[in-house]
CSV table of C-alpha atoms in Angstrom, one decimal:
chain,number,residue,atom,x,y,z
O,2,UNK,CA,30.0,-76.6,-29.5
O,3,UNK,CA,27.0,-76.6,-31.2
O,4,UNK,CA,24.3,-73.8,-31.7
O,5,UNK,CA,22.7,-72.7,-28.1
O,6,UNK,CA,26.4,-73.6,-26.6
O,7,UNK,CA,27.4,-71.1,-23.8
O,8,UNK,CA,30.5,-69.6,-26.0
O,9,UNK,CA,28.6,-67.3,-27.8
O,10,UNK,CA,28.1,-63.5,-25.5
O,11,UNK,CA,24.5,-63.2,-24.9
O,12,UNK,CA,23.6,-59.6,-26.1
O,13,UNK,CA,22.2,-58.6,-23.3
O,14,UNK,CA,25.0,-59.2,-21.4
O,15,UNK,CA,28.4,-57.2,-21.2
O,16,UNK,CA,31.9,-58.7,-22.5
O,17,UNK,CA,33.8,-59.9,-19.5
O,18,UNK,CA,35.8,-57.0,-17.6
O,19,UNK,CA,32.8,-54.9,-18.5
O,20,UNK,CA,30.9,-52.9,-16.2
O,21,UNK,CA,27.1,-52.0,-17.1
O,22,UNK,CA,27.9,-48.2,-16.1
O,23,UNK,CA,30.6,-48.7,-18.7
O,24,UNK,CA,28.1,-48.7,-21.3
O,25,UNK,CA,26.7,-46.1,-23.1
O,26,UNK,CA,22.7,-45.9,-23.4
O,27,UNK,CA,21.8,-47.0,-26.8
O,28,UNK,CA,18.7,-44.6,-25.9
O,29,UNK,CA,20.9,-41.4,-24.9
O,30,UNK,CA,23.6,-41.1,-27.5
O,31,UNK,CA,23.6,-38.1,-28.0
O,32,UNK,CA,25.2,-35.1,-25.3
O,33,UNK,CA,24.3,-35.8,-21.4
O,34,UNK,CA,22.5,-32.7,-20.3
O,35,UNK,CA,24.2,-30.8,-17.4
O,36,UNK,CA,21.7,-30.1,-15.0
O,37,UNK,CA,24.4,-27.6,-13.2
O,38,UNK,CA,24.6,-25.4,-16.6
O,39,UNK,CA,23.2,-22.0,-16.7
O,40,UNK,CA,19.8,-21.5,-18.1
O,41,UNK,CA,17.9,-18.9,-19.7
O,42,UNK,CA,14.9,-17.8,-18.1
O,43,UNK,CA,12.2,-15.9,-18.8
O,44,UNK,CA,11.4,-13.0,-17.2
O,45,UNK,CA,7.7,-12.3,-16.6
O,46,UNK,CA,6.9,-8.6,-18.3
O,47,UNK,CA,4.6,-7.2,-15.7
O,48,UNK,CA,6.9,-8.9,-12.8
O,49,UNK,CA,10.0,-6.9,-14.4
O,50,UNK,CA,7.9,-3.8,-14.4
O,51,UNK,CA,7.1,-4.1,-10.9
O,52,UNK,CA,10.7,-4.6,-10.4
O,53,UNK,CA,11.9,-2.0,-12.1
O,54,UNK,CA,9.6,1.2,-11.6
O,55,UNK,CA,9.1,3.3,-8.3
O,56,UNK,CA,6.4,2.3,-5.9
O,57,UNK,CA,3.9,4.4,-5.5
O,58,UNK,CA,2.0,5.2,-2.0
O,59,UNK,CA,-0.9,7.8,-2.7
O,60,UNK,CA,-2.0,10.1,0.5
O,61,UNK,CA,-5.1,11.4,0.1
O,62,UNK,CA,-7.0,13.5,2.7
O,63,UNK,CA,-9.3,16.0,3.1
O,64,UNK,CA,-8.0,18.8,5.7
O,65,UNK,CA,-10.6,22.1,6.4
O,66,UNK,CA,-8.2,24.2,8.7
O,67,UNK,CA,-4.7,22.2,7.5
O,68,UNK,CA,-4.3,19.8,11.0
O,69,UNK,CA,-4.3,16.6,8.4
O,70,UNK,CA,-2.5,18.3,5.8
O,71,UNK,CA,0.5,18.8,8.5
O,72,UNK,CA,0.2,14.9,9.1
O,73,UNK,CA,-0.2,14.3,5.4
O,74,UNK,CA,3.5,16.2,4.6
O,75,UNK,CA,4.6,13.8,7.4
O,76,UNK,CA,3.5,11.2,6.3
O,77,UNK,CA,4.9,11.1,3.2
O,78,UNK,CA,8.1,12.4,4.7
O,79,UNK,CA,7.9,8.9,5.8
O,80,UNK,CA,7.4,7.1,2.8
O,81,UNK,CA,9.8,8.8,1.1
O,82,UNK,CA,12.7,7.7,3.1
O,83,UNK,CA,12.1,4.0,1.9
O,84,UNK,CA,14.3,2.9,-1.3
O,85,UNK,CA,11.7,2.5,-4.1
O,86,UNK,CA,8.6,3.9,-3.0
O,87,UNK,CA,7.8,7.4,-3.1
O,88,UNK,CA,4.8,9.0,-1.4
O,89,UNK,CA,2.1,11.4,-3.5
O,90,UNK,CA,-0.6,13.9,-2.1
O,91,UNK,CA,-4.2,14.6,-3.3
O,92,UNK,CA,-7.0,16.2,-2.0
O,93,UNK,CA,-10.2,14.9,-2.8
O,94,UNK,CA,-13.0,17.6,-3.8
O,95,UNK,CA,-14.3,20.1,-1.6
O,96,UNK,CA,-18.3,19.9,-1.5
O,97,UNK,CA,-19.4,23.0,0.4
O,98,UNK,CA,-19.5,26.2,-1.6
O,99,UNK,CA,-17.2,29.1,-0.9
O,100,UNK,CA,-19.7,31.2,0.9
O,101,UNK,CA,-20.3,28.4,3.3
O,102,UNK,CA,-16.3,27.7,4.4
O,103,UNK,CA,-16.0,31.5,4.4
O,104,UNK,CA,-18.6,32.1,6.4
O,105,UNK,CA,-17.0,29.2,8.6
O,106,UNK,CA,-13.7,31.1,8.6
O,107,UNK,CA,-11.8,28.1,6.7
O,108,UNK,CA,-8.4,29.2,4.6
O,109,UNK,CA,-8.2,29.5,1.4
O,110,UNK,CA,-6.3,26.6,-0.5
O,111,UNK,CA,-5.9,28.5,-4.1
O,112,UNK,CA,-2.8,30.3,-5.5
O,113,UNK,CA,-0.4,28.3,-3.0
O,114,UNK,CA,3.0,27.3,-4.6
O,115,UNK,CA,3.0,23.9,-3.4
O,116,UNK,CA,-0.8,23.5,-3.6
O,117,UNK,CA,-1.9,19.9,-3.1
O,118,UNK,CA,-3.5,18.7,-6.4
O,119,UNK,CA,-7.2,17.4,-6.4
O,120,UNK,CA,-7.9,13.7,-7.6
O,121,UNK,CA,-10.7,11.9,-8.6
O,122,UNK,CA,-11.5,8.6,-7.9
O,123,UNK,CA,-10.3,7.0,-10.9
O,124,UNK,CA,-6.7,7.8,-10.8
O,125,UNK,CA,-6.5,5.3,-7.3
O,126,UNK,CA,-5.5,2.6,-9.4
O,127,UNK,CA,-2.2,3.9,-10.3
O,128,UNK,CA,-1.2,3.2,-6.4
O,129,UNK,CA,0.4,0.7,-5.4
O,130,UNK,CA,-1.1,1.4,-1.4
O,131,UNK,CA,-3.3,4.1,-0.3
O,132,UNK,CA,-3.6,6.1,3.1
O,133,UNK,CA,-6.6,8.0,3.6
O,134,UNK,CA,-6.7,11.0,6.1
O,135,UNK,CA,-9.8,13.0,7.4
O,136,UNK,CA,-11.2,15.0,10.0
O,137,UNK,CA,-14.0,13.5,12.4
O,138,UNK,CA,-17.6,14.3,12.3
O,139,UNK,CA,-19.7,12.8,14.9
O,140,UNK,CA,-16.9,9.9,15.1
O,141,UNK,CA,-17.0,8.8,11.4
O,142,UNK,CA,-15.0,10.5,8.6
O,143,UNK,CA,-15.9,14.1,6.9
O,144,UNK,CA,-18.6,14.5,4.1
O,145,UNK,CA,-15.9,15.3,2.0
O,146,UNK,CA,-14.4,12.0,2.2
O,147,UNK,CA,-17.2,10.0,2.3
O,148,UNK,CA,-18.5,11.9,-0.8
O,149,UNK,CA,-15.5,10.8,-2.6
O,150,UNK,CA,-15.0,6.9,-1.6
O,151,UNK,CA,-18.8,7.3,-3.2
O,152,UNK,CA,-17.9,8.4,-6.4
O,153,UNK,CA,-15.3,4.6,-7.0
O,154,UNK,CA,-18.6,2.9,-7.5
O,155,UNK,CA,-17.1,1.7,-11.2
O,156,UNK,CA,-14.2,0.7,-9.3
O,157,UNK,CA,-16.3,-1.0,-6.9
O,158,UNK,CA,-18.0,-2.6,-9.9
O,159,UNK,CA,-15.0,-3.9,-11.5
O,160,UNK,CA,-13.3,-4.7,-8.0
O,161,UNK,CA,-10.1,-2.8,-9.1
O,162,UNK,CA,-9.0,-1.9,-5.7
O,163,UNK,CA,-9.2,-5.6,-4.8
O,164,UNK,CA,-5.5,-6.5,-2.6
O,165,UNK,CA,-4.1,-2.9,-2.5
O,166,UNK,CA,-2.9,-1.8,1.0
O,167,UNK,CA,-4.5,0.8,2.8
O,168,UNK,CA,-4.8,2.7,5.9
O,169,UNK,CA,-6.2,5.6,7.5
O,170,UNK,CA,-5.0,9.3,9.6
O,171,UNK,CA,-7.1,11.5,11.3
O,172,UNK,CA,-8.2,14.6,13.2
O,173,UNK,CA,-10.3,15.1,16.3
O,174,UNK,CA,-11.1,17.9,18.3
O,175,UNK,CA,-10.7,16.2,21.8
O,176,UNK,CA,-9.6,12.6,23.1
O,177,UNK,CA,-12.4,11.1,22.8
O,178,UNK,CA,-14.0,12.9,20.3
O,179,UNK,CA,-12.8,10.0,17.9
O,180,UNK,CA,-9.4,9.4,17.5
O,181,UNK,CA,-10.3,5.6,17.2
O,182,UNK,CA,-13.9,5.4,15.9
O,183,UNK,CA,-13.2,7.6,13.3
O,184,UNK,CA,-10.8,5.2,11.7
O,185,UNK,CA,-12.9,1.9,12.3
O,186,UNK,CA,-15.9,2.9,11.2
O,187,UNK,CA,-14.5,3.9,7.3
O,188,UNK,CA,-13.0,0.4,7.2
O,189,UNK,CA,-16.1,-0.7,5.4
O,190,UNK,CA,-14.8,1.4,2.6
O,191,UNK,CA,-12.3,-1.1,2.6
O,192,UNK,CA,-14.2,-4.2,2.8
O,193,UNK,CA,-16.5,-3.9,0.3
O,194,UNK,CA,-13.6,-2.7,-2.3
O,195,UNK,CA,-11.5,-5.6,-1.1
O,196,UNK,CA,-8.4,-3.5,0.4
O,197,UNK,CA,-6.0,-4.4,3.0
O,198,UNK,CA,-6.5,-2.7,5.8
O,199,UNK,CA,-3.0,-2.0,7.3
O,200,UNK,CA,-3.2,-0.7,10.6
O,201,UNK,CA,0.0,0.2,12.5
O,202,UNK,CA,-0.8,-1.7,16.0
O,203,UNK,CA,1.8,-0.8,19.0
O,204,UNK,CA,4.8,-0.6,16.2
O,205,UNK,CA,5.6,2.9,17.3
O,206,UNK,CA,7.0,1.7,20.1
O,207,UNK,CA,7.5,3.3,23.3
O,208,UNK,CA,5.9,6.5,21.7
O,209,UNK,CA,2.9,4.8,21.6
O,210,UNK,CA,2.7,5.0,25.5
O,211,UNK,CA,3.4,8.3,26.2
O,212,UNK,CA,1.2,9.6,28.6
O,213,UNK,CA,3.2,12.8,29.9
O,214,UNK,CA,1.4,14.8,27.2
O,215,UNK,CA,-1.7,15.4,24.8
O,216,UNK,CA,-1.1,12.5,21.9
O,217,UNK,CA,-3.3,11.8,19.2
O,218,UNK,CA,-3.0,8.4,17.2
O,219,UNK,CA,-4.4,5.1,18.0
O,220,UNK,CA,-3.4,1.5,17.1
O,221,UNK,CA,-5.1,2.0,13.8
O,222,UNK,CA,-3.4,4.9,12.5
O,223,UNK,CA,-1.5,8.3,13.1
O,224,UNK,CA,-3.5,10.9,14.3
O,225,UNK,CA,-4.0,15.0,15.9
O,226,UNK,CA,-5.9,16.6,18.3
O,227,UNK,CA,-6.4,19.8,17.2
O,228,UNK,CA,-8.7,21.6,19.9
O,229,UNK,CA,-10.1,24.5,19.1
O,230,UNK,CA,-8.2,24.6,15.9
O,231,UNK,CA,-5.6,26.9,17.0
O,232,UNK,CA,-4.0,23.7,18.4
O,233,UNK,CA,-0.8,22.7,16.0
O,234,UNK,CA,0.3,18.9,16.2
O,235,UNK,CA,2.8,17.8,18.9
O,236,UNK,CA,6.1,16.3,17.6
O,237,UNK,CA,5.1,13.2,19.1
O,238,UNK,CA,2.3,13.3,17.2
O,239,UNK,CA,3.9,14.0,13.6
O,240,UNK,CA,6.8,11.4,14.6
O,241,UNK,CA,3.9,9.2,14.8
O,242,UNK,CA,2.7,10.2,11.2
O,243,UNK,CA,6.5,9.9,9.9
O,244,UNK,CA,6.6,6.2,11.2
O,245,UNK,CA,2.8,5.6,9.9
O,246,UNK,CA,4.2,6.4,6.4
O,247,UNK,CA,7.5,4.3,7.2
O,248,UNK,CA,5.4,1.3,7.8
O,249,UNK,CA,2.9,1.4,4.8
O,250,UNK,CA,6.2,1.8,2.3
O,251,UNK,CA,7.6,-1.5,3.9
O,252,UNK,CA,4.0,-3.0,3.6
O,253,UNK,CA,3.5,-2.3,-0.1
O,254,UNK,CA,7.5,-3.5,-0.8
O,255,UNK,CA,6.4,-6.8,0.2
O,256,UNK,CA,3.4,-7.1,-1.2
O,257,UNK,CA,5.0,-5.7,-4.3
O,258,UNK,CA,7.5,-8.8,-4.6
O,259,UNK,CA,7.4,-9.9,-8.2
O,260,UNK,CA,4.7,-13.0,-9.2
O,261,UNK,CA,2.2,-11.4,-6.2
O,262,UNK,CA,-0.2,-9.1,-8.1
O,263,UNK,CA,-0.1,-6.2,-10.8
O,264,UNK,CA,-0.7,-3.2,-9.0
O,265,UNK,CA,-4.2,-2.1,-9.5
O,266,UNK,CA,-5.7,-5.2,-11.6
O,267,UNK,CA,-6.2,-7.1,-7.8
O,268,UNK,CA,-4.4,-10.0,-7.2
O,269,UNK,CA,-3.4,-12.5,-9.5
């Protein structure tokens, strides 16, 4: 036939017997990627770090006659028993001199063998969550304390605290000489610095109802009556602490999981 006759194959068109699928894309000659083949991926530095290293829950407290200290040990008795994280204690500076708290009878910290270390304000960044513990004055938190969340101003500044857990312990002399107030009124430390309050709510359970004895603690955090000061925490009490320090160590695990934030640089 002549030209333009229908013997010729078009080349568009496959040879009869021929599927499409049967050829090969001029387009893709060369190997067809596997998209179930292992790939190499890159592991973020800082998220590997994270990972990798301890977590670090930093109780700090100030404790005249040793009531919040007993909670503080507790506490990170508590933290402790959680896989990664391990609990540290600090005091934060004393501001009365030593003729005032011996004239006020209050015991002297010095020469102990397991002293409690002081810190300054700087040094919160290296936590990865933070539980602050203090004694009531007048239903707010000690000078002492409030002295120190005074000195983070450059931490304020630079909003370094910014996403890092935190919650609170206390000490009161009666019931209702603070056990709450004294915790909600320092949570606009907290705000302004732009922590996460973690409060423990009713997760202590049935403890949390016990009304056959003296209890101290509230939905916002563990706490101690301590009376007269010759009053030594209940177990009730310190099992409350235990589980306060239980729950923050969960708390900062998962808001420790890779990708969320670097710990003390706020959150990504």
């Amino acid at each position: 036939m002549g030209k333009g006759g229908g013997c010729v194959p078009s080349k568009n068109r496959p040879p009869k017997g021929v599927s499409d699928q049967d050829l090969q894309n001029p387009e893709s000659d060369g190997p067809v990627s596997d998209q179930n083949q292992t790939q190499t991926t890159q592991t973020n530095p800082i998220d590997h770090a994270i990972a990798q290293r301890q977590l670090r829950v930093f109780i700090v407290f100030y404790s005249m006659y040793g009531h919040v200290e007993v909670l503080a040990r507790r506490i990170k008795k508590g933290v402790d028993s959680i896989d990664g994280v391990e609990g540290f204690l600090y005091r934060v500076p004393e501001t009365l001199s030593s003729e005032v708290l011996e004239q006020m009878k209050v015991p002297k910290k010095d020469g102990n063998a397991d002293e409690v270390p002081v810190i300054l304000a700087e040094r919160l960044v290296e936590a990865d969550g933070l539980l602050f513990g203090f004694p009531t004055r007048y239903g707010s938190m000690a000078a002492q304390m409030k002295a120190f969340f005074d000195s983070t101003g450059q931490l304020w500044r630079e909003q370094r605290l910014a996403g890092v857990p935190a919650g609170f312990f206390v000490s009161t002399g009666t019931q209702g000489g603070g056990q709450e107030t004294t915790a909600w009124t320092a949570i606009t430390q907290l705000a302004h610095h732009g922590m996460l309050y973690v409060p423990i709510g009713y997760t202590f359970g049935a403890g949390m109802f016990e009304m056959d004895s003296l209890r101290g603690g509230s939905p916002y955090g563990a706490g101690v009556l301590s009376g007269d000061g010759t009053r030594k925490p209940s177990e009730t009490e310190l099992a409350l602490a235990e589980h306060q320090g239980k729950y923050m160590a969960g708390i900062v695990k998962r808001f420790a999981q890779p990708s969320f934030r670097a710990p003390g640089l706020g959150l990504d």
